[in-house]
Amino acid sequence: MTGRQVNALFLALALGLLALMAAQVQQSAEGTVLGHAARAVTSPVVTSVSWLSRTVSRVFHGYLYFVGVEKERSRLVRRVARMEAEQARIGEVYRENRRLRSLLGLRSSAAFPRGVFARVATYLDSGPARQAILVNRGRRHGVEPGWVALSHGAVVGRVVDSAGSTAEVLLVIDPDSGTAVRHVDGRFAGVLRGGNHGPAALLPLEYVPRDVPVAVGDTLVTSGLDLVYPPGLLIGHIRELAADSPLTWTIWVQVAFEPAELEELLLIPPFGGEPPSVPVTHGAPVDAPALGAEPPAETDEEGAP
Amino acid sequence: MRGRTLAILLLVALLLRIACGLSSLLTVVFDPLLVVAVLVAVLNKPGQTLLAGLLSGGLKDLWTGGWYGQYSFTHLVVSFVISKVGGLVDLARPFPVAAVLAVSTVAERGLRYALAVAFDRSVGEMQSPVIWILAIIANTILGLALRRLAQRLEGPSR
């Protein structure tokens, strides 16, 4: 191949790629045909790698466990006996609670009865231009694009693509993300932009009127106005207030999860599914730890429905 | 470089990229597919360089998702420029290879920022200098290791 031919080929390829990128700019983040095809191709690889890493991890931890197992055995036997008694008592209380709720006509105490637990299989990209992860639950487990991902009761992001056994979750800190939020006491509402600004991963909430009483540490929850996230889910806490004009604040919000430490997520159906009602205080959602406390009858050991 | 060597290098890079996906930090720092594209550009003729750039970028696009074509474009441009410079200066020895890997790590990231700005896509805050420095060091070391692997695969005559 001569130098001119190489130059011409380079120009043609570069222009073709630019055209491909331009064609995608107008489309939403939620799935191009190309995206679905690519995810279908990579899904089996990710699932295999995730399974392999989990297996290695289990074997390693199993070995560590058995090193001290004799020492722990008698203590654990006593503890198990105590816990069985406790379990029986809790089971009785749970059944009584269900009966009473049924009598009162209330829904189940589980905030998200159709939720699916998923593990983070891989970080797809954690650069400044994109913040997305892949989880090990997909269409086969009922997870569809639009589902919402939670970690310890806090919103992490939403599913933008779902293959057979994996789903891609676009985090709320992704620059393309926008989340409708409101102050926990309902003092104002707005749209939290993604962007992962600075090492503390603060997200801006702009044009908040300065006559609104807000303070650092206040909690923000989803408002539901974007018709993406159900209302009342924890988003994060106010970390900084910046006066960007004589009339408005820009509020800097720290999300309530650590992006680099995500391991297990709860995926719930989008707005329009079972309407959740997670009571939120200024610290953390009251119901959050109870999400995994639903009796085992409704989920398998990995959390699939 | 033989086609078999290129295929093995790409496979190794892809496996490394998948392994890096298990950690957020490694994902940001290591870029094995770019390293392979740069190595091929340093050690080869421009025709094969374009193929390697396109393949490595395409694989990364496929893996990463989101905005298809951005990595193909940046890898293609970086490897083409390196092959052009390689036509003027001998870049195949260890020190020049290390320098090229360091520069190309920065250049590729810069290109991605430029693309995002040009297409009016939000890019967020610039990554911290520590991450950039870590990426330069990591990719340079990885590149030198893969260069040795490539030389072994090519046999003693090379």
Coordinates of C-alpha atoms in Angstrom, one line a residue:
Chain A
M1 CA 0.0 0.0 0.0
T2 CA 1.5 3.4 -1.0
G3 CA 1.7 6.4 1.2
R4 CA -1.1 8.2 -0.7
Q5 CA -3.4 5.2 -0.4
V6 CA -2.7 5.0 3.3
N7 CA -3.5 8.7 3.7
A8 CA -6.7 8.4 1.7
L9 CA -7.8 5.3 3.7
F10 CA -7.1 7.1 6.9
L11 CA -9.1 10.1 5.8
A12 CA -12.0 7.9 4.7
L13 CA -12.0 6.0 8.0
A14 CA -11.8 9.1 10.1
L15 CA -14.6 10.8 8.3
G16 CA -16.7 7.6 8.5
L17 CA -16.2 7.4 12.2
L18 CA -17.0 11.1 12.7
A19 CA -20.2 10.6 10.7
L20 CA -21.1 7.6 12.9
M21 CA -20.6 9.7 16.1
A22 CA -22.6 12.6 14.6
A23 CA -25.4 10.2 13.8
Q24 CA -25.6 9.1 17.5
V25 CA -25.5 12.6 19.0
Q26 CA -29.1 13.3 18.3
Q27 CA -30.3 10.0 19.8
S28 CA -31.0 9.5 23.4
A29 CA -28.6 7.5 25.7
E30 CA -31.3 4.8 25.9
G31 CA -30.3 2.5 23.2
T32 CA -29.4 2.7 19.6
V33 CA -29.6 -0.4 17.5
L34 CA -25.8 -0.4 17.4
G35 CA -25.8 -0.3 21.2
H36 CA -28.2 -3.2 21.6
A37 CA -26.2 -5.3 19.2
A38 CA -22.9 -4.5 21.0
R39 CA -24.3 -5.3 24.4
A40 CA -25.7 -8.6 23.1
V41 CA -22.2 -9.5 21.9
T42 CA -20.4 -8.5 25.1
S43 CA -23.0 -9.8 27.5
P44 CA -21.8 -13.4 27.6
V45 CA -18.1 -12.4 28.1
V46 CA -19.0 -10.1 31.0
T47 CA -21.2 -12.8 32.6
S48 CA -18.4 -15.3 32.3
V49 CA -15.7 -13.0 33.7
S50 CA -18.0 -12.0 36.5
W51 CA -18.8 -15.6 37.3
L52 CA -15.1 -16.5 37.2
S53 CA -14.1 -13.6 39.5
R54 CA -16.9 -14.5 42.0
T55 CA -15.8 -18.1 42.0
V56 CA -12.2 -17.3 42.6
S57 CA -13.3 -14.9 45.4
R58 CA -15.5 -17.6 46.9
V59 CA -12.8 -20.2 46.9
F60 CA -10.3 -17.8 48.4
H61 CA -12.7 -16.7 51.1
G62 CA -13.7 -20.3 51.7
Y63 CA -10.1 -21.2 52.4
L64 CA -9.7 -18.4 54.8
Y65 CA -12.9 -19.4 56.6
F66 CA -11.8 -23.0 57.0
V67 CA -8.5 -22.0 58.5
G68 CA -10.2 -20.9 61.7
V69 CA -13.2 -23.0 61.5
E70 CA -12.4 -25.4 64.4
K71 CA -11.8 -22.4 66.7
E72 CA -15.1 -20.8 65.7
R73 CA -17.3 -23.9 65.7
S74 CA -18.5 -24.1 69.3
R75 CA -19.1 -20.4 69.4
L76 CA -21.1 -20.5 66.2
V77 CA -23.2 -23.5 67.4
R78 CA -24.3 -21.4 70.5
R79 CA -24.9 -18.4 68.3
V80 CA -26.9 -20.4 65.8
A81 CA -29.1 -21.8 68.6
R82 CA -29.7 -18.2 69.8
M83 CA -30.4 -17.0 66.3
E84 CA -32.8 -19.8 65.6
A85 CA -34.9 -18.8 68.6
E86 CA -34.7 -15.2 67.5
Q87 CA -35.7 -16.2 64.0
A88 CA -38.7 -18.1 65.2
R89 CA -39.8 -15.1 67.2
I90 CA -39.2 -12.7 64.3
G91 CA -41.1 -15.1 61.9
E92 CA -44.0 -15.0 64.2
V93 CA -44.0 -11.2 64.5
Y94 CA -43.7 -11.0 60.7
R95 CA -46.7 -13.3 60.1
E96 CA -48.6 -11.3 62.7
N97 CA -47.6 -8.1 61.0
R98 CA -48.8 -9.4 57.6
R99 CA -52.1 -10.5 59.0
L100 CA -52.6 -7.2 60.7
R101 CA -51.6 -5.3 57.5
S102 CA -54.0 -7.4 55.5
L103 CA -56.7 -6.7 58.0
L104 CA -56.0 -3.0 57.7
G105 CA -55.8 -3.1 53.9
L106 CA -52.2 -1.9 53.7
R107 CA -49.6 -3.0 51.1
S108 CA -46.7 -5.3 52.0
S109 CA -44.0 -3.7 54.2
A110 CA -41.4 -4.4 51.5
A111 CA -40.9 -1.1 49.7
F112 CA -40.2 -2.8 46.4
P113 CA -41.7 -6.2 46.1
R114 CA -40.7 -6.6 42.5
G115 CA -37.1 -5.6 43.1
V116 CA -34.2 -7.7 41.7
F117 CA -30.9 -7.8 43.5
A118 CA -27.9 -7.6 41.2
R119 CA -24.1 -7.5 41.5
V120 CA -21.8 -5.1 39.7
A121 CA -20.2 -7.1 37.0
T122 CA -17.9 -4.5 35.7
Y123 CA -17.3 -0.7 35.4
L124 CA -17.9 0.0 31.8
D125 CA -16.2 3.4 31.9
S126 CA -15.5 5.7 34.8
G127 CA -13.9 8.5 32.9
P128 CA -15.3 12.0 33.1
A129 CA -17.3 11.6 30.0
R130 CA -19.2 8.5 31.0
Q131 CA -20.1 6.8 34.3
A132 CA -21.8 3.5 33.7
I133 CA -21.6 0.0 35.1
L134 CA -22.8 -3.4 34.0
V135 CA -24.8 -5.6 36.4
N136 CA -25.3 -9.4 36.3
R137 CA -29.1 -9.3 36.0
G138 CA -30.8 -8.6 32.7
R139 CA -33.8 -9.2 30.5
R140 CA -33.9 -12.9 31.6
H141 CA -34.5 -11.8 35.2
G142 CA -37.1 -9.3 34.1
V143 CA -34.9 -6.2 34.2
E144 CA -35.8 -3.8 31.4
P145 CA -34.4 -0.4 30.3
G146 CA -35.9 2.3 32.5
W147 CA -35.5 0.3 35.8
V148 CA -34.0 2.2 38.7
A149 CA -30.9 1.0 40.5
L150 CA -30.6 1.6 44.2
S151 CA -27.8 1.1 46.7
H152 CA -28.7 1.0 50.4
G153 CA -31.9 2.9 49.6
A154 CA -30.1 5.6 47.6
V155 CA -30.6 6.2 43.9
V156 CA -27.6 5.1 41.9
G157 CA -28.9 5.4 38.3
R158 CA -31.2 3.8 35.8
V159 CA -30.9 0.9 33.4
V160 CA -30.4 2.1 29.9
D161 CA -29.8 -1.2 28.2
S162 CA -30.7 -4.8 29.0
A163 CA -29.3 -7.9 27.5
G164 CA -30.0 -11.5 28.4
S165 CA -28.2 -11.7 31.7
T166 CA -26.7 -8.2 32.0
A167 CA -27.9 -4.7 32.2
E168 CA -26.2 -1.4 31.7
V169 CA -26.8 1.1 34.5
L170 CA -26.1 4.8 33.7
L171 CA -25.2 6.4 37.0
V172 CA -26.8 9.6 38.2
I173 CA -23.3 11.2 38.1
D174 CA -23.0 10.6 34.4
P175 CA -22.7 13.9 32.5
D176 CA -25.7 12.9 30.4
S177 CA -27.9 12.2 33.5
G178 CA -30.4 14.6 34.9
T179 CA -32.5 13.8 37.9
A180 CA -35.6 15.6 39.1
V181 CA -35.1 16.2 42.8
R182 CA -36.7 18.1 45.6
H183 CA -35.8 19.2 49.1
V184 CA -36.8 16.6 51.6
D185 CA -39.1 19.1 53.3
G186 CA -40.5 20.2 50.0
R187 CA -38.9 23.7 50.0
F188 CA -37.9 23.6 46.4
A189 CA -37.5 21.3 43.4
G190 CA -35.1 21.2 40.5
V191 CA -33.0 19.1 38.2
L192 CA -29.7 17.7 39.4
R193 CA -27.2 17.5 36.6
G194 CA -24.6 14.8 36.3
G195 CA -21.0 15.5 35.7
N196 CA -19.0 14.2 38.7
H197 CA -17.4 17.6 39.5
G198 CA -14.2 17.5 41.4
P199 CA -12.8 14.7 43.6
A200 CA -15.8 14.8 45.9
A201 CA -18.2 14.0 43.0
L202 CA -20.5 17.0 43.7
L203 CA -23.4 17.5 41.4
P204 CA -24.9 21.0 40.7
L205 CA -28.5 22.0 41.3
E206 CA -28.9 25.4 39.7
Y207 CA -31.3 28.3 39.9
V208 CA -32.5 27.7 43.4
P209 CA -34.1 30.9 44.7
R210 CA -32.0 32.5 47.4
D211 CA -35.0 33.2 49.6
V212 CA -35.5 29.5 50.1
P213 CA -34.2 28.4 53.5
V214 CA -31.6 25.7 52.7
A215 CA -28.6 24.6 54.6
V216 CA -25.5 22.4 54.2
G217 CA -26.4 18.9 55.2
D218 CA -30.0 19.0 54.0
T219 CA -31.3 16.0 52.2
L220 CA -32.5 15.8 48.6
V221 CA -34.9 13.1 47.3
T222 CA -36.3 12.3 43.9
S223 CA -39.4 14.4 43.0
G224 CA -40.7 12.0 40.4
L225 CA -41.4 14.9 38.0
D226 CA -39.0 13.4 35.5
L227 CA -41.2 10.3 35.2
V228 CA -38.0 8.3 35.5
Y229 CA -37.3 7.9 39.2
P230 CA -40.2 7.2 41.7
P231 CA -40.6 10.1 44.1
G232 CA -39.2 10.0 47.6
L233 CA -35.9 8.1 47.0
L234 CA -32.8 9.4 48.6
I235 CA -30.4 11.2 46.2
G236 CA -27.9 12.9 48.5
H237 CA -27.0 15.8 50.8
I238 CA -26.2 19.4 50.2
R239 CA -22.5 20.0 50.6
E240 CA -22.0 23.6 49.4
L241 CA -24.0 26.7 48.5
A242 CA -22.7 29.0 45.9
A243 CA -24.3 32.3 45.0
D244 CA -24.3 32.4 41.2
S245 CA -26.5 35.5 40.9
P246 CA -28.2 38.0 43.3
L247 CA -31.3 35.9 43.1
T248 CA -30.3 32.3 42.9
W249 CA -28.1 29.7 44.5
T250 CA -26.2 26.9 42.8
I251 CA -26.4 24.0 45.3
W252 CA -23.7 21.4 45.2
V253 CA -24.9 18.0 46.2
Q254 CA -23.0 14.9 47.2
V255 CA -24.7 11.7 46.1
A256 CA -25.5 9.2 48.8
F257 CA -23.4 6.4 47.4
E258 CA -19.8 5.9 46.7
P259 CA -19.4 5.4 42.9
A260 CA -16.1 3.4 43.2
E261 CA -17.4 1.1 45.9
L262 CA -20.7 -0.2 44.3
E263 CA -21.1 -3.9 44.7
E264 CA -24.7 -4.9 45.0
L265 CA -27.7 -3.0 43.8
L266 CA -31.4 -3.3 44.0
L267 CA -33.1 -2.9 40.7
I268 CA -36.7 -1.8 40.8
P269 CA -39.3 -1.2 38.1
P270 CA -39.5 2.4 36.8
F271 CA -42.0 5.0 37.6
G272 CA -45.4 3.5 37.0
G273 CA -44.5 0.2 38.5
E274 CA -45.2 -0.5 42.2
P275 CA -45.2 3.0 43.7
P276 CA -42.6 2.9 46.4
S277 CA -42.8 4.8 49.7
V278 CA -39.5 5.0 51.4
P279 CA -39.7 7.3 54.3
V280 CA -36.6 9.6 54.3
T281 CA -35.2 11.4 57.2
H282 CA -32.3 13.9 57.2
G283 CA -29.9 11.0 57.5
A284 CA -30.9 8.0 55.5
P285 CA -34.0 6.3 54.4
V286 CA -35.7 4.6 57.3
D287 CA -36.7 1.6 55.4
A288 CA -33.5 1.1 53.5
P289 CA -31.9 -1.7 55.6
A290 CA -35.2 -3.5 55.6
L291 CA -35.1 -3.9 51.8
G292 CA -33.2 -7.2 52.0
A293 CA -35.3 -8.3 55.0
E294 CA -38.2 -9.6 52.9
P295 CA -38.6 -13.4 53.7
P296 CA -36.7 -15.7 51.4
A297 CA -39.8 -17.1 49.8
E298 CA -39.8 -14.2 47.3
T299 CA -36.2 -14.2 46.2
D300 CA -33.5 -16.8 45.7
E301 CA -30.1 -16.6 47.3
E302 CA -28.8 -14.2 44.7
G303 CA -31.8 -12.1 45.0
A304 CA -33.5 -13.0 41.8
P305 CA -37.3 -13.0 41.9
Chain B
M1 CA 4.5 -7.9 12.7
R2 CA 2.6 -11.0 11.7
G3 CA -1.1 -11.1 11.8
R4 CA -1.0 -13.9 14.5
T5 CA 1.1 -11.6 16.8
L6 CA -1.4 -8.7 16.3
A7 CA -4.3 -11.0 17.1
I8 CA -2.7 -12.4 20.2
L9 CA -1.8 -8.8 21.4
L10 CA -5.3 -7.7 20.8
L11 CA -6.7 -10.7 22.7
V12 CA -4.3 -10.1 25.6
A13 CA -5.3 -6.4 25.7
L14 CA -9.0 -7.3 25.6
L15 CA -8.6 -9.7 28.5
L16 CA -6.7 -7.1 30.5
R17 CA -9.4 -4.5 29.7
I18 CA -12.0 -6.9 31.0
A19 CA -10.0 -7.6 34.1
C20 CA -9.5 -3.8 34.7
G21 CA -13.3 -3.5 34.6
L22 CA -13.5 -5.1 38.0
S23 CA -12.1 -1.9 39.5
S24 CA -13.2 1.7 38.9
L25 CA -9.6 3.0 39.3
L26 CA -8.0 0.5 37.0
T27 CA -10.6 1.3 34.3
V28 CA -9.6 4.9 34.3
V29 CA -5.8 4.3 34.5
F30 CA -5.1 1.3 32.2
D31 CA -5.8 1.4 28.5
P32 CA -4.3 -1.9 27.1
L33 CA -6.1 -1.6 23.8
L34 CA -4.6 1.8 23.1
V35 CA -1.2 0.4 24.2
V36 CA -1.5 -2.3 21.5
A37 CA -2.5 0.2 18.9
V38 CA 0.5 2.4 19.8
L39 CA 2.9 -0.6 19.7
V40 CA 1.7 -1.7 16.3
A41 CA 2.1 1.9 15.1
V42 CA 5.7 2.0 16.4
L43 CA 6.7 -1.3 15.0
N44 CA 4.9 -1.5 11.7
K45 CA 4.0 -0.1 8.4
P46 CA 1.1 2.4 8.1
G47 CA -1.3 0.0 6.5
Q48 CA -1.2 -2.4 9.4
T49 CA -1.2 0.5 11.8
L50 CA -4.6 1.7 10.6
L51 CA -6.0 -1.8 10.9
A52 CA -4.7 -2.1 14.5
G53 CA -6.0 1.3 15.5
L54 CA -9.4 0.6 14.1
L55 CA -9.6 -2.9 15.6
S56 CA -8.4 -1.8 19.1
G57 CA -10.6 1.2 19.2
G58 CA -13.5 -0.8 17.8
L59 CA -13.1 -3.4 20.5
K60 CA -13.1 -0.7 23.2
D61 CA -16.2 1.0 21.7
L62 CA -17.9 -2.4 21.7
W63 CA -16.9 -3.0 25.3
T64 CA -17.5 0.4 26.7
G65 CA -20.8 1.3 24.9
G66 CA -22.3 4.7 25.0
W67 CA -21.0 6.7 22.1
Y68 CA -19.8 4.3 19.4
G69 CA -16.9 5.4 17.3
Q70 CA -15.1 7.7 19.7
Y71 CA -12.4 5.2 20.7
S72 CA -12.1 3.9 17.1
F73 CA -11.5 7.5 16.0
T74 CA -9.0 8.4 18.7
H75 CA -7.0 5.2 18.3
L76 CA -7.0 5.6 14.6
V77 CA -5.7 9.1 14.7
V78 CA -3.1 8.5 17.4
S79 CA -1.7 5.4 15.6
F80 CA -1.7 7.1 12.2
V81 CA 0.2 10.1 13.6
I82 CA 2.7 7.8 15.3
S83 CA 3.3 5.9 12.2
K84 CA 3.9 9.1 10.3
V85 CA 6.5 10.3 12.9
G86 CA 7.9 6.8 12.8
G87 CA 8.6 7.2 9.2
L88 CA 10.9 10.2 10.0
V89 CA 12.5 9.0 13.3
D90 CA 13.3 5.5 14.6
L91 CA 10.8 4.9 17.4
A92 CA 11.2 1.2 17.8
R93 CA 13.8 1.2 20.6
P94 CA 12.7 1.0 24.3
F95 CA 13.2 4.7 25.2
P96 CA 11.4 6.2 22.3
V97 CA 8.6 3.5 22.7
A98 CA 8.2 4.6 26.3
A99 CA 8.1 8.2 25.3
V100 CA 5.5 7.5 22.6
L101 CA 3.3 5.5 25.0
A102 CA 3.4 8.4 27.5
V103 CA 2.6 11.0 24.9
S104 CA -0.1 9.0 23.2
T105 CA -1.9 8.3 26.6
V106 CA -2.2 12.1 27.0
A107 CA -3.0 12.7 23.4
E108 CA -5.8 10.1 23.2
R109 CA -7.5 11.5 26.3
G110 CA -7.1 15.0 24.9
L111 CA -8.7 13.9 21.7
R112 CA -11.6 12.4 23.5
Y113 CA -12.2 15.7 25.4
A114 CA -11.9 17.6 22.1
L115 CA -14.4 15.3 20.4
A116 CA -16.9 15.6 23.2
V117 CA -16.6 19.4 23.1
A118 CA -16.8 19.4 19.3
F119 CA -20.0 17.4 19.4
D120 CA -21.4 19.4 22.3
R121 CA -21.5 16.4 24.6
S122 CA -21.0 17.1 28.3
V123 CA -17.6 16.1 29.5
G124 CA -17.8 17.0 33.2
E125 CA -14.9 18.0 35.2
M126 CA -11.3 17.2 33.9
Q127 CA -9.8 14.2 35.7
S128 CA -7.3 15.0 38.4
P129 CA -3.6 15.2 37.3
V130 CA -2.8 12.3 39.6
I131 CA -5.0 10.1 37.4
W132 CA -3.4 11.3 34.3
I133 CA 0.1 10.7 35.7
L134 CA -0.9 7.2 36.9
A135 CA -2.3 6.5 33.5
I136 CA 0.9 7.6 31.8
I137 CA 3.0 5.4 34.1
A138 CA 0.7 2.4 33.9
N139 CA 0.4 2.5 30.1
T140 CA 4.1 3.0 29.6
I141 CA 5.0 0.0 31.8
L142 CA 2.3 -2.1 30.2
G143 CA 3.5 -1.1 26.8
L144 CA 7.1 -2.1 27.4
A145 CA 5.9 -5.5 28.7
L146 CA 3.7 -6.1 25.7
R147 CA 6.5 -5.0 23.4
R148 CA 8.7 -7.8 24.9
L149 CA 5.8 -10.2 24.4
A150 CA 5.5 -9.1 20.8
Q151 CA 9.2 -9.6 20.2
R152 CA 9.0 -13.1 21.6
L153 CA 6.0 -13.9 19.5
E154 CA 7.8 -12.6 16.4
G155 CA 10.9 -14.9 17.1
P156 CA 14.6 -14.2 17.4
S157 CA 15.0 -12.9 13.8
R158 CA 13.1 -9.8 14.8

